[in-house]
PDB file of C-alpha atoms in Angstrom:
ATOM      1  CA  ALA X 956      -1.660   6.278  16.503  1.00 35.00           C
ATOM      2  CA  VAL X 957      -3.648   3.570  14.816  1.00 40.00           C
ATOM      3  CA  VAL X 958      -2.607   2.212  11.465  1.00 55.00           C
ATOM      4  CA  SER X 959      -5.602   2.377   9.107  1.00 58.00           C
ATOM      5  CA  THR X 960      -6.742   2.433   5.638  1.00 61.00           C
ATOM      6  CA  GLN X 961      -9.541   4.383   4.055  1.00 58.00           C
ATOM      7  CA  SER X 962     -11.294   3.689   0.936  1.00 53.00           C
ATOM      8  CA  THR X 963     -12.816   6.708  -0.530  1.00 53.00           C
ATOM      9  CA  GLY X 964     -15.433   6.180  -3.085  1.00 49.00           C
ATOM     10  CA  GLY X 965     -15.091   2.415  -2.460  1.00 54.00           C
ATOM     11  CA  VAL X 966     -15.828  -0.453  -0.048  1.00 62.00           C
ATOM     12  CA  SER X 967     -14.344  -3.194   2.034  1.00 66.00           C
ATOM     13  CA  LYS X 968     -16.589  -5.993   3.652  1.00 65.00           C
ATOM     14  CA  TYR X 969     -14.316  -6.072   6.653  1.00 63.00           C
ATOM     15  CA  ARG X 970     -12.471  -3.131   8.176  1.00 58.00           C
ATOM     16  CA  SER X 971      -9.020  -4.784   8.212  1.00 66.00           C
ATOM     17  CA  THR X 972      -9.059  -6.500   4.882  1.00 74.00           C
ATOM     18  CA  LEU X 973      -6.179  -4.776   2.979  1.00 74.00           C
ATOM     19  CA  LEU X 974      -3.759  -5.168   5.902  1.00 72.00           C
ATOM     20  CA  ASN X 975      -4.883  -8.285   7.664  1.00 75.00           C
ATOM     21  CA  GLY X 976      -1.973 -10.484   6.143  1.00 79.00           C
ATOM     22  CA  ASN X 977      -4.513 -12.839   4.163  1.00 81.00           C
ATOM     23  CA  THR X 978      -3.089 -13.152   0.824  1.00 85.00           C
ATOM     24  CA  THR X 979      -4.732 -16.428  -0.284  1.00 88.00           C
ATOM     25  CA  GLN X 980      -8.274 -16.457   0.936  1.00 85.00           C
ATOM     26  CA  TYR X 981     -10.184 -14.021  -1.354  1.00 86.00           C
ATOM     27  CA  ASP X 982     -12.743 -14.395  -3.971  1.00 87.00           C
ATOM     28  CA  TRP X 983     -15.359 -12.597  -6.200  1.00 84.00           C
ATOM     29  CA  GLU X 984     -17.280 -11.436  -3.263  1.00 81.00           C
ATOM     30  CA  ASP X 985     -14.715 -11.157  -0.275  1.00 83.00           C
ATOM     31  CA  GLY X 986     -11.163 -10.317   0.742  1.00 85.00           C
ATOM     32  CA  TYR X 987     -10.293  -6.938  -0.978  1.00 88.00           C
ATOM     33  CA  THR X 988     -10.552  -3.382  -0.641  1.00 87.00           C
ATOM     34  CA  CYS X 989     -11.764  -1.563  -3.740  1.00 88.00           C
ATOM     35  CA  HIS X 990     -12.907   1.830  -5.102  1.00 90.00           C
ATOM     36  CA  GLN X 991     -14.600   3.013  -8.252  1.00 91.00           C
ATOM     37  CA  VAL X 992     -12.230   3.763 -11.255  1.00 94.00           C
ATOM     38  CA  GLY X 993     -12.476   7.397 -12.001  1.00 92.00           C
ATOM     39  CA  SER X 994     -13.338   8.506  -8.525  1.00 89.00           C
ATOM     40  CA  GLY X 995     -11.977   7.883  -5.243  1.00 87.00           C
ATOM     41  CA  ALA X 996      -8.794   6.141  -3.786  1.00 91.00           C
ATOM     42  CA  ILE X 997      -7.506   3.723  -1.246  1.00 90.00           C
ATOM     43  CA  ILE X 998      -5.544   5.427   1.425  1.00 90.00           C
ATOM     44  CA  VAL X 999      -3.223   3.721   4.135  1.00 88.00           C
ATOM     45  CA  LEU X1000      -2.392   5.737   7.252  1.00 87.00           C
ATOM     46  CA  LEU X1001       0.890   4.569   8.619  1.00 88.00           C
ATOM     47  CA  PRO X1002       1.245   4.740  12.754  1.00 85.00           C
ATOM     48  CA  GLN X1003       3.961   7.390  12.255  1.00 88.00           C
ATOM     49  CA  PRO X1004       6.105   8.901   9.460  1.00 92.00           C
ATOM     50  CA  TYR X1005       8.483   6.571   7.943  1.00 92.00           C
ATOM     51  CA  LEU X1006      11.053   6.835   5.287  1.00 95.00           C
ATOM     52  CA  ILE X1007       9.792   4.157   2.660  1.00 94.00           C
ATOM     53  CA  SER X1008      11.509   3.143  -0.617  1.00 96.00           C
ATOM     54  CA  SER X1009       9.527  -0.020  -1.553  1.00 95.00           C
ATOM     55  CA  LEU X1010       6.174  -1.739  -0.959  1.00 94.00           C
ATOM     56  CA  SER X1011       4.538  -4.932  -2.352  1.00 94.00           C
ATOM     57  CA  MET X1012       0.944  -5.053  -3.042  1.00 94.00           C
ATOM     58  CA  LEU X1013      -1.432  -7.781  -4.349  1.00 94.00           C
ATOM     59  CA  LEU X1014      -4.031  -7.029  -6.935  1.00 96.00           C
ATOM     60  CA  TRP X1015      -7.142  -9.165  -7.135  1.00 92.00           C
ATOM     61  CA  ASP X1016      -6.139 -11.996  -9.525  1.00 94.00           C
ATOM     62  CA  CYS X1017      -9.004 -14.623  -9.681  1.00 93.00           C
ATOM     63  CA  ASP X1018      -9.176 -14.241 -13.470  1.00 94.00           C
ATOM     64  CA  ASN X1019      -6.978 -12.797 -16.038  1.00 95.00           C
ATOM     65  CA  ARG X1020      -7.963  -9.216 -15.714  1.00 95.00           C
ATOM     66  CA  CYS X1021      -5.277  -6.362 -15.565  1.00 97.00           C
ATOM     67  CA  TYR X1022      -5.145  -3.095 -13.531  1.00 97.00           C
ATOM     68  CA  SER X1023      -3.544   0.223 -13.839  1.00 98.00           C
ATOM     69  CA  TYR X1024      -2.797   2.468 -11.102  1.00 98.00           C
ATOM     70  CA  VAL X1025      -0.791   5.536  -9.526  1.00 98.00           C
ATOM     71  CA  ILE X1026       0.645   5.405  -6.076  1.00 98.00           C
ATOM     72  CA  SER X1027       1.280   8.587  -4.193  1.00 97.00           C
ATOM     73  CA  VAL X1028       2.650   9.353  -0.717  1.00 97.00           C
ATOM     74  CA  SER X1029       2.225  12.354   1.671  1.00 96.00           C
ATOM     75  CA  LYS X1030       3.378  13.360   5.097  1.00 96.00           C
ATOM     76  CA  ASN X1031       0.159  15.536   5.777  1.00 95.00           C
ATOM     77  CA  ARG X1032      -2.555  14.301   3.362  1.00 93.00           C
ATOM     78  CA  ARG X1033      -2.557  17.485   1.584  1.00 96.00           C
ATOM     79  CA  ASP X1034       0.643  17.370  -0.508  1.00 97.00           C
ATOM     80  CA  TRP X1035       1.121  14.333  -2.378  1.00 97.00           C
ATOM     81  CA  ILE X1036       4.101  13.092  -4.338  1.00 98.00           C
ATOM     82  CA  ASP X1037       3.609  10.341  -7.054  1.00 98.00           C
ATOM     83  CA  VAL X1038       6.163   7.557  -6.523  1.00 98.00           C
ATOM     84  CA  VAL X1039       4.724   5.054  -8.964  1.00 98.00           C
ATOM     85  CA  ASP X1040       2.822   5.595 -12.141  1.00 98.00           C
ATOM     86  CA  HIS X1041       1.551   2.529 -13.747  1.00 98.00           C
ATOM     87  CA  SER X1042      -1.409   4.220 -15.258  1.00 98.00           C
ATOM     88  CA  ARG X1043      -0.173   2.953 -18.824  1.00 97.00           C
ATOM     89  CA  LEU X1044       0.734  -0.486 -17.754  1.00 97.00           C
ATOM     90  CA  GLN X1045      -1.362  -3.680 -17.609  1.00 97.00           C
ATOM     91  CA  CYS X1046      -0.512  -4.984 -14.111  1.00 98.00           C
ATOM     92  CA  SER X1047      -1.746  -8.152 -12.352  1.00 97.00           C
ATOM     93  CA  SER X1048      -1.160 -10.087  -9.118  1.00 96.00           C
ATOM     94  CA  TRP X1049       1.819  -9.299  -7.052  1.00 95.00           C
ATOM     95  CA  GLN X1050       3.325  -5.853  -7.538  1.00 97.00           C
ATOM     96  CA  HIS X1051       6.940  -5.284  -6.035  1.00 96.00           C
ATOM     97  CA  LEU X1052       7.702  -1.597  -6.426  1.00 97.00           C
ATOM     98  CA  THR X1053      10.780   0.463  -5.361  1.00 96.00           C
ATOM     99  CA  PHE X1054      11.129   4.250  -5.496  1.00 97.00           C
ATOM    100  CA  SER X1055      13.335   7.107  -4.000  1.00 97.00           C
ATOM    101  CA  ARG X1056      13.176   6.986  -0.216  1.00 96.00           C
ATOM    102  CA  THR X1057      10.342   9.242   0.812  1.00 96.00           C
ATOM    103  CA  PRO X1058       9.167  10.416   4.184  1.00 96.00           C
ATOM    104  CA  THR X1059       5.622   9.079   4.460  1.00 95.00           C
ATOM    105  CA  SER X1060       2.611   9.087   6.758  1.00 93.00           C
ATOM    106  CA  TYR X1061       0.050   8.360   3.984  1.00 92.00           C
ATOM    107  CA  ILE X1062       0.010   6.044   0.994  1.00 93.00           C
ATOM    108  CA  ARG X1063      -2.655   6.547  -1.665  1.00 94.00           C
ATOM    109  CA  VAL X1064      -3.386   4.016  -4.396  1.00 95.00           C
ATOM    110  CA  ILE X1065      -5.525   5.349  -7.131  1.00 96.00           C
ATOM    111  CA  GLY X1066      -6.805   2.673  -9.653  1.00 96.00           C
ATOM    112  CA  THR X1067      -6.938   4.155 -13.165  1.00 97.00           C
ATOM    113  CA  GLN X1068      -8.069   0.993 -15.038  1.00 97.00           C
ATOM    114  CA  ASN X1069      -9.577  -2.560 -14.695  1.00 97.00           C
ATOM    115  CA  SER X1070      -9.702  -4.509 -17.882  1.00 97.00           C
ATOM    116  CA  ALA X1071     -12.826  -6.300 -16.684  1.00 96.00           C
ATOM    117  CA  ASN X1072     -15.015  -3.618 -15.113  1.00 95.00           C
ATOM    118  CA  SER X1073     -14.698  -0.188 -13.584  1.00 94.00           C
ATOM    119  CA  VAL X1074     -13.563  -1.215  -9.978  1.00 92.00           C
ATOM    120  CA  PHE X1075     -10.062  -1.281  -8.746  1.00 94.00           C
ATOM    121  CA  HIS X1076      -9.521  -4.322  -6.294  1.00 92.00           C
ATOM    122  CA  LEU X1077      -6.557  -4.372  -3.740  1.00 93.00           C
ATOM    123  CA  ILE X1078      -6.017  -7.553  -1.656  1.00 91.00           C
ATOM    124  CA  HIS X1079      -2.840  -6.749   0.473  1.00 89.00           C
ATOM    125  CA  MET X1080      -0.140  -4.271   0.965  1.00 90.00           C
ATOM    126  CA  GLU X1081       3.271  -4.728   2.631  1.00 89.00           C
ATOM    127  CA  LEU X1082       6.124  -2.350   3.734  1.00 88.00           C
ATOM    128  CA  PRO X1083       8.899  -2.750   2.749  1.00 89.00           C
ATOM    129  CA  SER X1084       8.505  -4.782  -0.446  1.00 85.00           C
ATOM    130  CA  HIS X1085       9.114  -8.504   0.399  1.00 73.00           C
ATOM    131  CA  ARG X1086      10.725  -9.159  -2.874  1.00 68.00           C
ATOM    132  CA  LYS X1087      14.063 -10.816  -2.263  1.00 54.00           C
ATOM    133  CA  GLN X1088      15.577  -9.061  -5.271  1.00 44.00           C
ATOM    134  CA  CYS X1089      14.719  -5.635  -3.943  1.00 40.00           C
ATOM    135  CA  GLU X1090      16.425  -6.462  -0.837  1.00 44.00           C
ATOM    136  CA  GLU X1091      19.648  -7.833  -2.633  1.00 48.00           C
ATOM    137  CA  GLU X1092      19.777  -4.660  -4.900  1.00 45.00           C
ATOM    138  CA  GLU X1093      19.123  -2.068  -2.331  1.00 44.00           C
ATOM    139  CA  GLU X1094      19.500  -3.498   1.279  1.00 48.00           C
ATOM    140  CA  GLU X1095      19.708  -0.061   2.857  1.00 45.00           C
ATOM    141  CA  GLU X1096      17.088   1.536   0.872  1.00 42.00           C
ATOM    142  CA  ASP X1097      14.654  -1.275   1.025  1.00 39.00           C
ATOM    143  CA  THR X1098      13.919  -0.810   4.804  1.00 41.00           C
ATOM    144  CA  VAL X1099      11.264   1.250   6.559  1.00 44.00           C
ATOM    145  CA  HIS X1100      12.964   3.909   8.774  1.00 42.00           C
ATOM    146  CA  PRO X1101      11.308   6.147  11.285  1.00 46.00           C
ATOM    147  CA  TYR X1102      11.390   9.521   9.962  1.00 39.00           C
ATOM    148  CA  SER X1103      12.418  12.438  12.362  1.00 32.00           C
ATOM    149  CA  SER X1104      13.431  16.123  11.819  1.00 29.00           C
ATOM    150  CA  ALA X1105      15.302  18.358  13.961  1.00 26.00           C
ATOM    151  CA  ALA X1106      12.327  20.788  13.240  1.00 24.00           C
ATOM    152  CA  SER X1107       9.793  18.470  14.417  1.00 25.00           C
ATOM    153  CA  ALA X1108       8.570  19.029  17.890  1.00 24.00           C
ATOM    154  CA  VAL X1109       6.942  15.623  18.056  1.00 27.00           C
ATOM    155  CA  SER X1110       9.314  12.714  19.006  1.00 25.00           C
ATOM    156  CA  ARG X1111       9.026   9.555  16.932  1.00 28.00           C
ATOM    157  CA  PRO X1112       9.579   6.137  18.621  1.00 31.00           C
ATOM    158  CA  GLU X1113      12.678   4.145  17.184  1.00 30.00           C
ATOM    159  CA  ILE X1114      12.482   0.667  15.536  1.00 31.00           C
ATOM    160  CA  ASP X1115      15.176  -1.629  16.652  1.00 29.00           C
ATOM    161  CA  GLY X1116      16.972  -3.031  13.427  1.00 28.00           C
ATOM    162  CA  VAL X1117      15.155  -3.809  10.291  1.00 30.00           C
ATOM    163  CA  GLU X1118      11.661  -4.382  11.007  1.00 37.00           C
ATOM    164  CA  THR X1119       8.684  -4.335   8.401  1.00 39.00           C
ATOM    165  CA  LEU X1120       5.375  -2.699   9.500  1.00 44.00           C
ATOM    166  CA  GLU X1121       3.488  -6.005   9.262  1.00 43.00           C
ATOM    167  CA  ARG X1122       3.240  -6.237  12.999  1.00 39.00           C
ATOM    168  CA  GLN X1123       2.125  -2.666  13.370  1.00 39.00           C
ATOM    169  CA  LEU X1124      -0.375  -3.099  10.147  1.00 40.00           C
ATOM    170  CA  GLU X1125      -1.993  -6.074  11.845  1.00 39.00           C
ATOM    171  CA  ALA X1126      -3.824  -3.554  14.122  1.00 36.00           C
ATOM    172  CA  ALA X1127      -5.190  -1.817  11.156  1.00 38.00           C
ATOM    173  CA  ARG X1128      -8.664  -0.628  10.621  1.00 35.00           C
ATOM    174  CA  ILE X1129     -10.510   0.841   7.735  1.00 37.00           C
ATOM    175  CA  ILE X1130     -12.068   4.256   8.021  1.00 36.00           C
ATOM    176  CA  GLN X1131     -15.134   4.405   6.217  1.00 30.00           C
TER     177      GLN X1131
END
């Protein structure tokens, strides 16, 4: 399966912007994935189901604006579980987030506010969170594990040791 992102109700100039690893070269016109606040979302499709308990994401920070958002995860893109609700917070720049370990195939980010305009801008996402403190607090929980179930008829490839999805995410594309 191909790792991909989809911006519904939004745009990205290049198909791999959100997951291309570039966290320094972005500006007013380039280097982000976005959607209109109040409609749409940014959806990341993982290459297979994983048990995740953290992620990092970089919000657009070329000025002093703040964002609010909700992050949900799903195994099937129908049934969503909210794992982070920052809809009442004012957030900026890097966000290092932890939550209960959850089987996940899709990650949905819904921007609920931008203090400067009505567009939610996301630069980059990483799984698991790269924050050192998270690794020290919950070393076992801060890894990405392949998810498999005895009830599943589909076999899932194994990951040797602790490996982030960054290598797999490099092959990402945006479905528009």
